Amino acid sequence: MEKVVITIARQYGSGGRTIGQMLSEELGIHYYDKELLKIASEESGINERLFVGADEKLKNSLLMRISKKVYQGQLISPESDEFTSAENLFNYQAKVIKQLAEEESCIIIGRCADYVLRDYDNVLSVFVHAPEAYCIEQAKRKLSMPDREIKKYIQKTDKERADYYKHYTGREWTDARNYDLCLDSSKLGMERCIEEIKAYMKVRFR
């Protein structure tokens, strides 16, 4: 099989990250999440803290929720005042994602990777979701909060992810048409989700 990249977008508490980690171990391929920020920092020469800070700033930005900076693929020159702008930091992350897709089989979590790699034939895009009650129960394993606070946290996190996705892609994060596979982890469980992804790979990438 040629190089295959699996992108995973996921609702908080659905287990998408865990599925990606387990699949990475089964397939023996790299798993990329926040490591992408470090690689993008090394690629651009921009301090990694700026990448992390840009993410946090966007989460709290009203402008992000009402505007779009749809990714076009261009990098901004170091001579420009916009070199360290949030948009150019995303551009460098996207550059890294494309390089990975060309160099190796891997799993990429979030970062609008499905959109960045939408024209690549070797990409399988997955969206992992689950009902709110299931996500709350799963989140309890990590968060020491009352259920009502966990519910608010999940809603806030998913809203931030949806806004981030809309800002850079112009698309709706939960629209099934953006993905090859949409999996309800509450009905399938982690192991079955992995089996479904592997089965799709066999059909898609013979």
JSON list of C-alpha atoms in Angstrom, two decimals:
[
{"chain": "A", "resi": 1, "resn": "MET", "atom": "CA", "xyz": [0.00, 0.00, 0.00]},
{"chain": "A", "resi": 2, "resn": "GLU", "atom": "CA", "xyz": [1.21, 3.49, -0.81]},
{"chain": "A", "resi": 3, "resn": "LYS", "atom": "CA", "xyz": [1.48, 6.21, 1.82]},
{"chain": "A", "resi": 4, "resn": "VAL", "atom": "CA", "xyz": [-1.90, 6.76, 3.51]},
{"chain": "A", "resi": 5, "resn": "VAL", "atom": "CA", "xyz": [-2.83, 9.66, 5.76]},
{"chain": "A", "resi": 6, "resn": "ILE", "atom": "CA", "xyz": [-5.79, 9.44, 8.13]},
{"chain": "A", "resi": 7, "resn": "THR", "atom": "CA", "xyz": [-7.15, 12.73, 9.42]},
{"chain": "A", "resi": 8, "resn": "ILE", "atom": "CA", "xyz": [-9.39, 12.64, 12.48]},
{"chain": "A", "resi": 9, "resn": "ALA", "atom": "CA", "xyz": [-11.69, 15.45, 13.55]},
{"chain": "A", "resi": 10, "resn": "ARG", "atom": "CA", "xyz": [-13.59, 14.75, 16.76]},
{"chain": "A", "resi": 11, "resn": "GLN", "atom": "CA", "xyz": [-16.07, 16.08, 19.26]},
{"chain": "A", "resi": 12, "resn": "TYR", "atom": "CA", "xyz": [-14.74, 16.46, 22.77]},
{"chain": "A", "resi": 13, "resn": "GLY", "atom": "CA", "xyz": [-15.38, 13.28, 24.76]},
{"chain": "A", "resi": 14, "resn": "SER", "atom": "CA", "xyz": [-16.05, 11.14, 21.70]},
{"chain": "A", "resi": 15, "resn": "GLY", "atom": "CA", "xyz": [-12.70, 9.38, 21.98]},
{"chain": "A", "resi": 16, "resn": "GLY", "atom": "CA", "xyz": [-11.37, 10.50, 18.63]},
{"chain": "A", "resi": 17, "resn": "ARG", "atom": "CA", "xyz": [-7.89, 11.17, 19.97]},
{"chain": "A", "resi": 18, "resn": "THR", "atom": "CA", "xyz": [-7.77, 7.75, 21.67]},
{"chain": "A", "resi": 19, "resn": "ILE", "atom": "CA", "xyz": [-8.93, 6.08, 18.47]},
{"chain": "A", "resi": 20, "resn": "GLY", "atom": "CA", "xyz": [-6.15, 7.84, 16.60]},
{"chain": "A", "resi": 21, "resn": "GLN", "atom": "CA", "xyz": [-3.54, 6.73, 19.12]},
{"chain": "A", "resi": 22, "resn": "MET", "atom": "CA", "xyz": [-4.75, 3.12, 19.10]},
{"chain": "A", "resi": 23, "resn": "LEU", "atom": "CA", "xyz": [-4.88, 3.05, 15.31]},
{"chain": "A", "resi": 24, "resn": "SER", "atom": "CA", "xyz": [-1.37, 4.47, 15.17]},
{"chain": "A", "resi": 25, "resn": "GLU", "atom": "CA", "xyz": [-0.11, 1.57, 17.29]},
{"chain": "A", "resi": 26, "resn": "GLU", "atom": "CA", "xyz": [-1.98, -1.04, 15.25]},
{"chain": "A", "resi": 27, "resn": "LEU", "atom": "CA", "xyz": [-0.79, 0.26, 11.89]},
{"chain": "A", "resi": 28, "resn": "GLY", "atom": "CA", "xyz": [2.71, 1.14, 13.08]},
{"chain": "A", "resi": 29, "resn": "ILE", "atom": "CA", "xyz": [2.55, 4.70, 11.75]},
{"chain": "A", "resi": 30, "resn": "HIS", "atom": "CA", "xyz": [3.18, 8.08, 13.35]},
{"chain": "A", "resi": 31, "resn": "TYR", "atom": "CA", "xyz": [0.49, 10.01, 15.19]},
{"chain": "A", "resi": 32, "resn": "TYR", "atom": "CA", "xyz": [0.55, 13.82, 15.06]},
{"chain": "A", "resi": 33, "resn": "ASP", "atom": "CA", "xyz": [-1.41, 16.14, 17.31]},
{"chain": "A", "resi": 34, "resn": "LYS", "atom": "CA", "xyz": [0.15, 19.11, 19.10]},
{"chain": "A", "resi": 35, "resn": "GLU", "atom": "CA", "xyz": [3.54, 17.97, 17.83]},
{"chain": "A", "resi": 36, "resn": "LEU", "atom": "CA", "xyz": [2.61, 19.75, 14.61]},
{"chain": "A", "resi": 37, "resn": "LEU", "atom": "CA", "xyz": [3.14, 23.07, 16.36]},
{"chain": "A", "resi": 38, "resn": "LYS", "atom": "CA", "xyz": [6.73, 22.18, 17.22]},
{"chain": "A", "resi": 39, "resn": "ILE", "atom": "CA", "xyz": [7.45, 21.00, 13.67]},
{"chain": "A", "resi": 40, "resn": "ALA", "atom": "CA", "xyz": [5.87, 24.15, 12.21]},
{"chain": "A", "resi": 41, "resn": "SER", "atom": "CA", "xyz": [7.99, 26.24, 14.56]},
{"chain": "A", "resi": 42, "resn": "GLU", "atom": "CA", "xyz": [11.16, 24.51, 13.36]},
{"chain": "A", "resi": 43, "resn": "GLU", "atom": "CA", "xyz": [10.06, 24.88, 9.73]},
{"chain": "A", "resi": 44, "resn": "SER", "atom": "CA", "xyz": [9.31, 28.59, 10.00]},
{"chain": "A", "resi": 45, "resn": "GLY", "atom": "CA", "xyz": [11.83, 29.73, 12.60]},
{"chain": "A", "resi": 46, "resn": "ILE", "atom": "CA", "xyz": [8.94, 31.24, 14.57]},
{"chain": "A", "resi": 47, "resn": "ASN", "atom": "CA", "xyz": [8.91, 30.58, 18.31]},
{"chain": "A", "resi": 48, "resn": "GLU", "atom": "CA", "xyz": [6.64, 27.67, 19.22]},
{"chain": "A", "resi": 49, "resn": "ARG", "atom": "CA", "xyz": [5.01, 29.77, 21.94]},
{"chain": "A", "resi": 50, "resn": "LEU", "atom": "CA", "xyz": [3.58, 32.03, 19.25]},
{"chain": "A", "resi": 51, "resn": "PHE", "atom": "CA", "xyz": [1.84, 29.05, 17.65]},
{"chain": "A", "resi": 52, "resn": "VAL", "atom": "CA", "xyz": [0.34, 28.03, 20.99]},
{"chain": "A", "resi": 53, "resn": "GLY", "atom": "CA", "xyz": [-0.56, 31.63, 21.81]},
{"chain": "A", "resi": 54, "resn": "ALA", "atom": "CA", "xyz": [-2.26, 32.11, 18.46]},
{"chain": "A", "resi": 55, "resn": "ASP", "atom": "CA", "xyz": [-4.51, 29.13, 19.13]},
{"chain": "A", "resi": 56, "resn": "GLU", "atom": "CA", "xyz": [-5.53, 30.52, 22.52]},
{"chain": "A", "resi": 57, "resn": "LYS", "atom": "CA", "xyz": [-6.07, 34.01, 21.12]},
{"chain": "A", "resi": 58, "resn": "LEU", "atom": "CA", "xyz": [-8.32, 32.70, 18.35]},
{"chain": "A", "resi": 59, "resn": "LYS", "atom": "CA", "xyz": [-10.42, 30.78, 20.86]},
{"chain": "A", "resi": 60, "resn": "ASN", "atom": "CA", "xyz": [-11.32, 34.04, 22.57]},
{"chain": "A", "resi": 61, "resn": "SER", "atom": "CA", "xyz": [-11.63, 36.16, 19.45]},
{"chain": "A", "resi": 62, "resn": "LEU", "atom": "CA", "xyz": [-15.03, 37.47, 18.37]},
{"chain": "A", "resi": 63, "resn": "LEU", "atom": "CA", "xyz": [-13.45, 38.32, 15.02]},
{"chain": "A", "resi": 64, "resn": "MET", "atom": "CA", "xyz": [-12.75, 34.65, 14.38]},
{"chain": "A", "resi": 65, "resn": "ARG", "atom": "CA", "xyz": [-16.41, 33.80, 14.90]},
{"chain": "A", "resi": 66, "resn": "ILE", "atom": "CA", "xyz": [-17.66, 36.41, 12.45]},
{"chain": "A", "resi": 67, "resn": "SER", "atom": "CA", "xyz": [-14.91, 36.41, 9.82]},
{"chain": "A", "resi": 68, "resn": "LYS", "atom": "CA", "xyz": [-13.18, 33.94, 7.55]},
{"chain": "A", "resi": 69, "resn": "LYS", "atom": "CA", "xyz": [-9.55, 33.61, 6.53]},
{"chain": "A", "resi": 70, "resn": "VAL", "atom": "CA", "xyz": [-9.98, 30.59, 4.29]},
{"chain": "A", "resi": 71, "resn": "TYR", "atom": "CA", "xyz": [-6.67, 28.84, 3.75]},
{"chain": "A", "resi": 72, "resn": "GLN", "atom": "CA", "xyz": [-5.30, 29.42, 0.24]},
{"chain": "A", "resi": 73, "resn": "GLY", "atom": "CA", "xyz": [-1.86, 27.84, 0.59]},
{"chain": "A", "resi": 74, "resn": "GLN", "atom": "CA", "xyz": [0.35, 30.93, 0.41]},
{"chain": "A", "resi": 75, "resn": "LEU", "atom": "CA", "xyz": [3.07, 31.67, 2.96]},
{"chain": "A", "resi": 76, "resn": "ILE", "atom": "CA", "xyz": [3.72, 35.25, 4.01]},
{"chain": "A", "resi": 77, "resn": "SER", "atom": "CA", "xyz": [7.28, 36.52, 3.64]},
{"chain": "A", "resi": 78, "resn": "PRO", "atom": "CA", "xyz": [9.43, 37.06, 6.76]},
{"chain": "A", "resi": 79, "resn": "GLU", "atom": "CA", "xyz": [9.81, 40.68, 5.64]},
{"chain": "A", "resi": 80, "resn": "SER", "atom": "CA", "xyz": [6.08, 41.26, 6.11]},
{"chain": "A", "resi": 81, "resn": "ASP", "atom": "CA", "xyz": [4.53, 42.59, 9.32]},
{"chain": "A", "resi": 82, "resn": "GLU", "atom": "CA", "xyz": [2.05, 39.70, 8.98]},
{"chain": "A", "resi": 83, "resn": "PHE", "atom": "CA", "xyz": [4.73, 37.02, 9.11]},
{"chain": "A", "resi": 84, "resn": "THR", "atom": "CA", "xyz": [3.73, 36.00, 12.65]},
{"chain": "A", "resi": 85, "resn": "SER", "atom": "CA", "xyz": [0.00, 36.58, 12.15]},
{"chain": "A", "resi": 86, "resn": "ALA", "atom": "CA", "xyz": [-2.42, 33.85, 13.14]},
{"chain": "A", "resi": 87, "resn": "GLU", "atom": "CA", "xyz": [-3.15, 33.22, 9.47]},
{"chain": "A", "resi": 88, "resn": "ASN", "atom": "CA", "xyz": [0.50, 32.68, 8.57]},
{"chain": "A", "resi": 89, "resn": "LEU", "atom": "CA", "xyz": [1.04, 30.44, 11.58]},
{"chain": "A", "resi": 90, "resn": "PHE", "atom": "CA", "xyz": [-1.82, 28.33, 10.25]},
{"chain": "A", "resi": 91, "resn": "ASN", "atom": "CA", "xyz": [-0.22, 28.43, 6.80]},
{"chain": "A", "resi": 92, "resn": "TYR", "atom": "CA", "xyz": [2.95, 26.90, 8.21]},
{"chain": "A", "resi": 93, "resn": "GLN", "atom": "CA", "xyz": [1.00, 24.21, 10.03]},
{"chain": "A", "resi": 94, "resn": "ALA", "atom": "CA", "xyz": [-0.72, 23.42, 6.74]},
{"chain": "A", "resi": 95, "resn": "LYS", "atom": "CA", "xyz": [2.65, 23.28, 4.97]},
{"chain": "A", "resi": 96, "resn": "VAL", "atom": "CA", "xyz": [3.86, 20.72, 7.50]},
{"chain": "A", "resi": 97, "resn": "ILE", "atom": "CA", "xyz": [0.67, 18.69, 7.11]},
{"chain": "A", "resi": 98, "resn": "LYS", "atom": "CA", "xyz": [1.18, 18.58, 3.34]},
{"chain": "A", "resi": 99, "resn": "GLN", "atom": "CA", "xyz": [4.81, 17.57, 3.72]},
{"chain": "A", "resi": 100, "resn": "LEU", "atom": "CA", "xyz": [3.83, 14.72, 6.03]},
{"chain": "A", "resi": 101, "resn": "ALA", "atom": "CA", "xyz": [1.20, 13.53, 3.55]},
{"chain": "A", "resi": 102, "resn": "GLU", "atom": "CA", "xyz": [3.83, 13.37, 0.85]},
{"chain": "A", "resi": 103, "resn": "GLU", "atom": "CA", "xyz": [6.54, 11.73, 2.95]},
{"chain": "A", "resi": 104, "resn": "GLU", "atom": "CA", "xyz": [4.90, 9.12, 5.16]},
{"chain": "A", "resi": 105, "resn": "SER", "atom": "CA", "xyz": [1.81, 7.26, 6.27]},
{"chain": "A", "resi": 106, "resn": "CYS", "atom": "CA", "xyz": [0.49, 8.90, 9.43]},
{"chain": "A", "resi": 107, "resn": "ILE", "atom": "CA", "xyz": [-2.51, 9.97, 11.50]},
{"chain": "A", "resi": 108, "resn": "ILE", "atom": "CA", "xyz": [-3.23, 13.67, 11.99]},
{"chain": "A", "resi": 109, "resn": "ILE", "atom": "CA", "xyz": [-5.61, 14.95, 14.67]},
{"chain": "A", "resi": 110, "resn": "GLY", "atom": "CA", "xyz": [-7.56, 18.15, 14.04]},
{"chain": "A", "resi": 111, "resn": "ARG", "atom": "CA", "xyz": [-5.87, 21.23, 12.54]},
{"chain": "A", "resi": 112, "resn": "CYS", "atom": "CA", "xyz": [-8.34, 21.25, 9.61]},
{"chain": "A", "resi": 113, "resn": "ALA", "atom": "CA", "xyz": [-6.14, 18.57, 8.07]},
{"chain": "A", "resi": 114, "resn": "ASP", "atom": "CA", "xyz": [-9.06, 17.11, 6.11]},
{"chain": "A", "resi": 115, "resn": "TYR", "atom": "CA", "xyz": [-9.46, 20.47, 4.35]},
{"chain": "A", "resi": 116, "resn": "VAL", "atom": "CA", "xyz": [-5.76, 21.14, 3.87]},
{"chain": "A", "resi": 117, "resn": "LEU", "atom": "CA", "xyz": [-5.39, 17.69, 2.25]},
{"chain": "A", "resi": 118, "resn": "ARG", "atom": "CA", "xyz": [-8.72, 17.67, 0.41]},
{"chain": "A", "resi": 119, "resn": "ASP", "atom": "CA", "xyz": [-7.05, 17.31, -2.99]},
{"chain": "A", "resi": 120, "resn": "TYR", "atom": "CA", "xyz": [-4.76, 14.44, -1.95]},
{"chain": "A", "resi": 121, "resn": "ASP", "atom": "CA", "xyz": [-5.80, 11.00, -3.19]},
{"chain": "A", "resi": 122, "resn": "ASN", "atom": "CA", "xyz": [-4.02, 9.20, -0.35]},
{"chain": "A", "resi": 123, "resn": "VAL", "atom": "CA", "xyz": [-6.08, 10.78, 2.46]},
{"chain": "A", "resi": 124, "resn": "LEU", "atom": "CA", "xyz": [-8.90, 9.23, 4.47]},
{"chain": "A", "resi": 125, "resn": "SER", "atom": "CA", "xyz": [-10.81, 11.80, 6.52]},
{"chain": "A", "resi": 126, "resn": "VAL", "atom": "CA", "xyz": [-12.76, 10.75, 9.61]},
{"chain": "A", "resi": 127, "resn": "PHE", "atom": "CA", "xyz": [-15.13, 12.57, 11.95]},
{"chain": "A", "resi": 128, "resn": "VAL", "atom": "CA", "xyz": [-15.75, 10.93, 15.33]},
{"chain": "A", "resi": 129, "resn": "HIS", "atom": "CA", "xyz": [-18.87, 12.02, 17.20]},
{"chain": "A", "resi": 130, "resn": "ALA", "atom": "CA", "xyz": [-21.18, 10.84, 19.96]},
{"chain": "A", "resi": 131, "resn": "PRO", "atom": "CA", "xyz": [-24.31, 11.95, 21.86]},
{"chain": "A", "resi": 132, "resn": "GLU", "atom": "CA", "xyz": [-23.82, 14.52, 24.60]},
{"chain": "A", "resi": 133, "resn": "ALA", "atom": "CA", "xyz": [-24.54, 12.07, 27.43]},
{"chain": "A", "resi": 134, "resn": "TYR", "atom": "CA", "xyz": [-21.82, 9.71, 26.20]},
{"chain": "A", "resi": 135, "resn": "CYS", "atom": "CA", "xyz": [-19.29, 12.53, 25.83]},
{"chain": "A", "resi": 136, "resn": "ILE", "atom": "CA", "xyz": [-20.03, 13.70, 29.36]},
{"chain": "A", "resi": 137, "resn": "GLU", "atom": "CA", "xyz": [-19.46, 10.22, 30.76]},
{"chain": "A", "resi": 138, "resn": "GLN", "atom": "CA", "xyz": [-16.18, 9.89, 28.89]},
{"chain": "A", "resi": 139, "resn": "ALA", "atom": "CA", "xyz": [-15.05, 13.38, 29.94]},
{"chain": "A", "resi": 140, "resn": "LYS", "atom": "CA", "xyz": [-15.61, 12.49, 33.60]},
{"chain": "A", "resi": 141, "resn": "ARG", "atom": "CA", "xyz": [-12.53, 10.30, 33.39]},
{"chain": "A", "resi": 142, "resn": "LYS", "atom": "CA", "xyz": [-10.37, 13.38, 32.86]},
{"chain": "A", "resi": 143, "resn": "LEU", "atom": "CA", "xyz": [-12.31, 16.30, 34.32]},
{"chain": "A", "resi": 144, "resn": "SER", "atom": "CA", "xyz": [-13.06, 16.68, 38.02]},
{"chain": "A", "resi": 145, "resn": "MET", "atom": "CA", "xyz": [-16.18, 18.78, 37.66]},
{"chain": "A", "resi": 146, "resn": "PRO", "atom": "CA", "xyz": [-19.93, 18.45, 38.24]},
{"chain": "A", "resi": 147, "resn": "ASP", "atom": "CA", "xyz": [-21.86, 17.15, 35.22]},
{"chain": "A", "resi": 148, "resn": "ARG", "atom": "CA", "xyz": [-23.30, 20.58, 34.44]},
{"chain": "A", "resi": 149, "resn": "GLU", "atom": "CA", "xyz": [-19.80, 22.09, 34.32]},
{"chain": "A", "resi": 150, "resn": "ILE", "atom": "CA", "xyz": [-18.52, 19.26, 32.13]},
{"chain": "A", "resi": 151, "resn": "LYS", "atom": "CA", "xyz": [-21.45, 19.83, 29.79]},
{"chain": "A", "resi": 152, "resn": "LYS", "atom": "CA", "xyz": [-20.55, 23.53, 29.51]},
{"chain": "A", "resi": 153, "resn": "TYR", "atom": "CA", "xyz": [-16.89, 22.68, 28.94]},
{"chain": "A", "resi": 154, "resn": "ILE", "atom": "CA", "xyz": [-17.74, 20.24, 26.15]},
{"chain": "A", "resi": 155, "resn": "GLN", "atom": "CA", "xyz": [-20.06, 22.75, 24.49]},
{"chain": "A", "resi": 156, "resn": "LYS", "atom": "CA", "xyz": [-17.41, 25.47, 24.72]},
{"chain": "A", "resi": 157, "resn": "THR", "atom": "CA", "xyz": [-14.64, 23.25, 23.35]},
{"chain": "A", "resi": 158, "resn": "ASP", "atom": "CA", "xyz": [-16.74, 22.01, 20.43]},
{"chain": "A", "resi": 159, "resn": "LYS", "atom": "CA", "xyz": [-17.81, 25.59, 19.67]},
{"chain": "A", "resi": 160, "resn": "GLU", "atom": "CA", "xyz": [-14.16, 26.67, 19.56]},
{"chain": "A", "resi": 161, "resn": "ARG", "atom": "CA", "xyz": [-13.31, 23.80, 17.23]},
{"chain": "A", "resi": 162, "resn": "ALA", "atom": "CA", "xyz": [-16.25, 24.61, 14.97]},
{"chain": "A", "resi": 163, "resn": "ASP", "atom": "CA", "xyz": [-15.31, 28.31, 14.86]},
{"chain": "A", "resi": 164, "resn": "TYR", "atom": "CA", "xyz": [-11.67, 27.49, 14.11]},
{"chain": "A", "resi": 165, "resn": "TYR", "atom": "CA", "xyz": [-12.70, 25.16, 11.30]},
{"chain": "A", "resi": 166, "resn": "LYS", "atom": "CA", "xyz": [-15.14, 27.66, 9.81]},
{"chain": "A", "resi": 167, "resn": "HIS", "atom": "CA", "xyz": [-12.58, 30.47, 10.02]},
{"chain": "A", "resi": 168, "resn": "TYR", "atom": "CA", "xyz": [-9.93, 28.62, 8.01]},
{"chain": "A", "resi": 169, "resn": "THR", "atom": "CA", "xyz": [-12.06, 26.47, 5.71]},
{"chain": "A", "resi": 170, "resn": "GLY", "atom": "CA", "xyz": [-15.32, 28.34, 5.24]},
{"chain": "A", "resi": 171, "resn": "ARG", "atom": "CA", "xyz": [-17.10, 25.05, 5.98]},
{"chain": "A", "resi": 172, "resn": "GLU", "atom": "CA", "xyz": [-19.20, 23.69, 8.80]},
{"chain": "A", "resi": 173, "resn": "TRP", "atom": "CA", "xyz": [-17.19, 21.42, 11.09]},
{"chain": "A", "resi": 174, "resn": "THR", "atom": "CA", "xyz": [-19.99, 18.89, 11.63]},
{"chain": "A", "resi": 175, "resn": "ASP", "atom": "CA", "xyz": [-21.06, 18.64, 7.98]},
{"chain": "A", "resi": 176, "resn": "ALA", "atom": "CA", "xyz": [-20.73, 14.96, 7.03]},
{"chain": "A", "resi": 177, "resn": "ARG", "atom": "CA", "xyz": [-19.94, 15.96, 3.44]},
{"chain": "A", "resi": 178, "resn": "ASN", "atom": "CA", "xyz": [-16.50, 17.12, 4.58]},
{"chain": "A", "resi": 179, "resn": "TYR", "atom": "CA", "xyz": [-15.43, 13.60, 5.56]},
{"chain": "A", "resi": 180, "resn": "ASP", "atom": "CA", "xyz": [-15.09, 10.11, 4.13]},
{"chain": "A", "resi": 181, "resn": "LEU", "atom": "CA", "xyz": [-16.29, 8.45, 7.34]},
{"chain": "A", "resi": 182, "resn": "CYS", "atom": "CA", "xyz": [-18.45, 9.70, 10.22]},
{"chain": "A", "resi": 183, "resn": "LEU", "atom": "CA", "xyz": [-18.39, 7.32, 13.19]},
{"chain": "A", "resi": 184, "resn": "ASP", "atom": "CA", "xyz": [-20.58, 7.34, 16.31]},
{"chain": "A", "resi": 185, "resn": "SER", "atom": "CA", "xyz": [-18.21, 6.02, 18.97]},
{"chain": "A", "resi": 186, "resn": "SER", "atom": "CA", "xyz": [-21.05, 5.49, 21.46]},
{"chain": "A", "resi": 187, "resn": "LYS", "atom": "CA", "xyz": [-22.60, 2.87, 19.18]},
{"chain": "A", "resi": 188, "resn": "LEU", "atom": "CA", "xyz": [-19.44, 1.27, 17.85]},
{"chain": "A", "resi": 189, "resn": "GLY", "atom": "CA", "xyz": [-16.96, 1.57, 20.69]},
{"chain": "A", "resi": 190, "resn": "MET", "atom": "CA", "xyz": [-13.28, 2.38, 20.17]},
{"chain": "A", "resi": 191, "resn": "GLU", "atom": "CA", "xyz": [-12.23, -1.01, 18.80]},
{"chain": "A", "resi": 192, "resn": "ARG", "atom": "CA", "xyz": [-15.04, -1.19, 16.26]},
{"chain": "A", "resi": 193, "resn": "CYS", "atom": "CA", "xyz": [-14.33, 2.37, 15.10]},
{"chain": "A", "resi": 194, "resn": "ILE", "atom": "CA", "xyz": [-10.77, 1.27, 14.40]},
{"chain": "A", "resi": 195, "resn": "GLU", "atom": "CA", "xyz": [-12.02, -1.79, 12.51]},
{"chain": "A", "resi": 196, "resn": "GLU", "atom": "CA", "xyz": [-14.34, 0.36, 10.41]},
{"chain": "A", "resi": 197, "resn": "ILE", "atom": "CA", "xyz": [-11.49, 2.69, 9.48]},
{"chain": "A", "resi": 198, "resn": "LYS", "atom": "CA", "xyz": [-9.25, -0.24, 8.56]},
{"chain": "A", "resi": 199, "resn": "ALA", "atom": "CA", "xyz": [-12.04, -1.84, 6.50]},
{"chain": "A", "resi": 200, "resn": "TYR", "atom": "CA", "xyz": [-12.58, 1.39, 4.60]},
{"chain": "A", "resi": 201, "resn": "MET", "atom": "CA", "xyz": [-8.84, 1.64, 3.96]},
{"chain": "A", "resi": 202, "resn": "LYS", "atom": "CA", "xyz": [-8.82, -1.83, 2.40]},
{"chain": "A", "resi": 203, "resn": "VAL", "atom": "CA", "xyz": [-11.59, -0.89, -0.01]},
{"chain": "A", "resi": 204, "resn": "ARG", "atom": "CA", "xyz": [-10.33, 2.61, -0.76]},
{"chain": "A", "resi": 205, "resn": "PHE", "atom": "CA", "xyz": [-6.60, 1.91, -1.02]},
{"chain": "A", "resi": 206, "resn": "ARG", "atom": "CA", "xyz": [-6.29, -1.51, -2.62]}
]
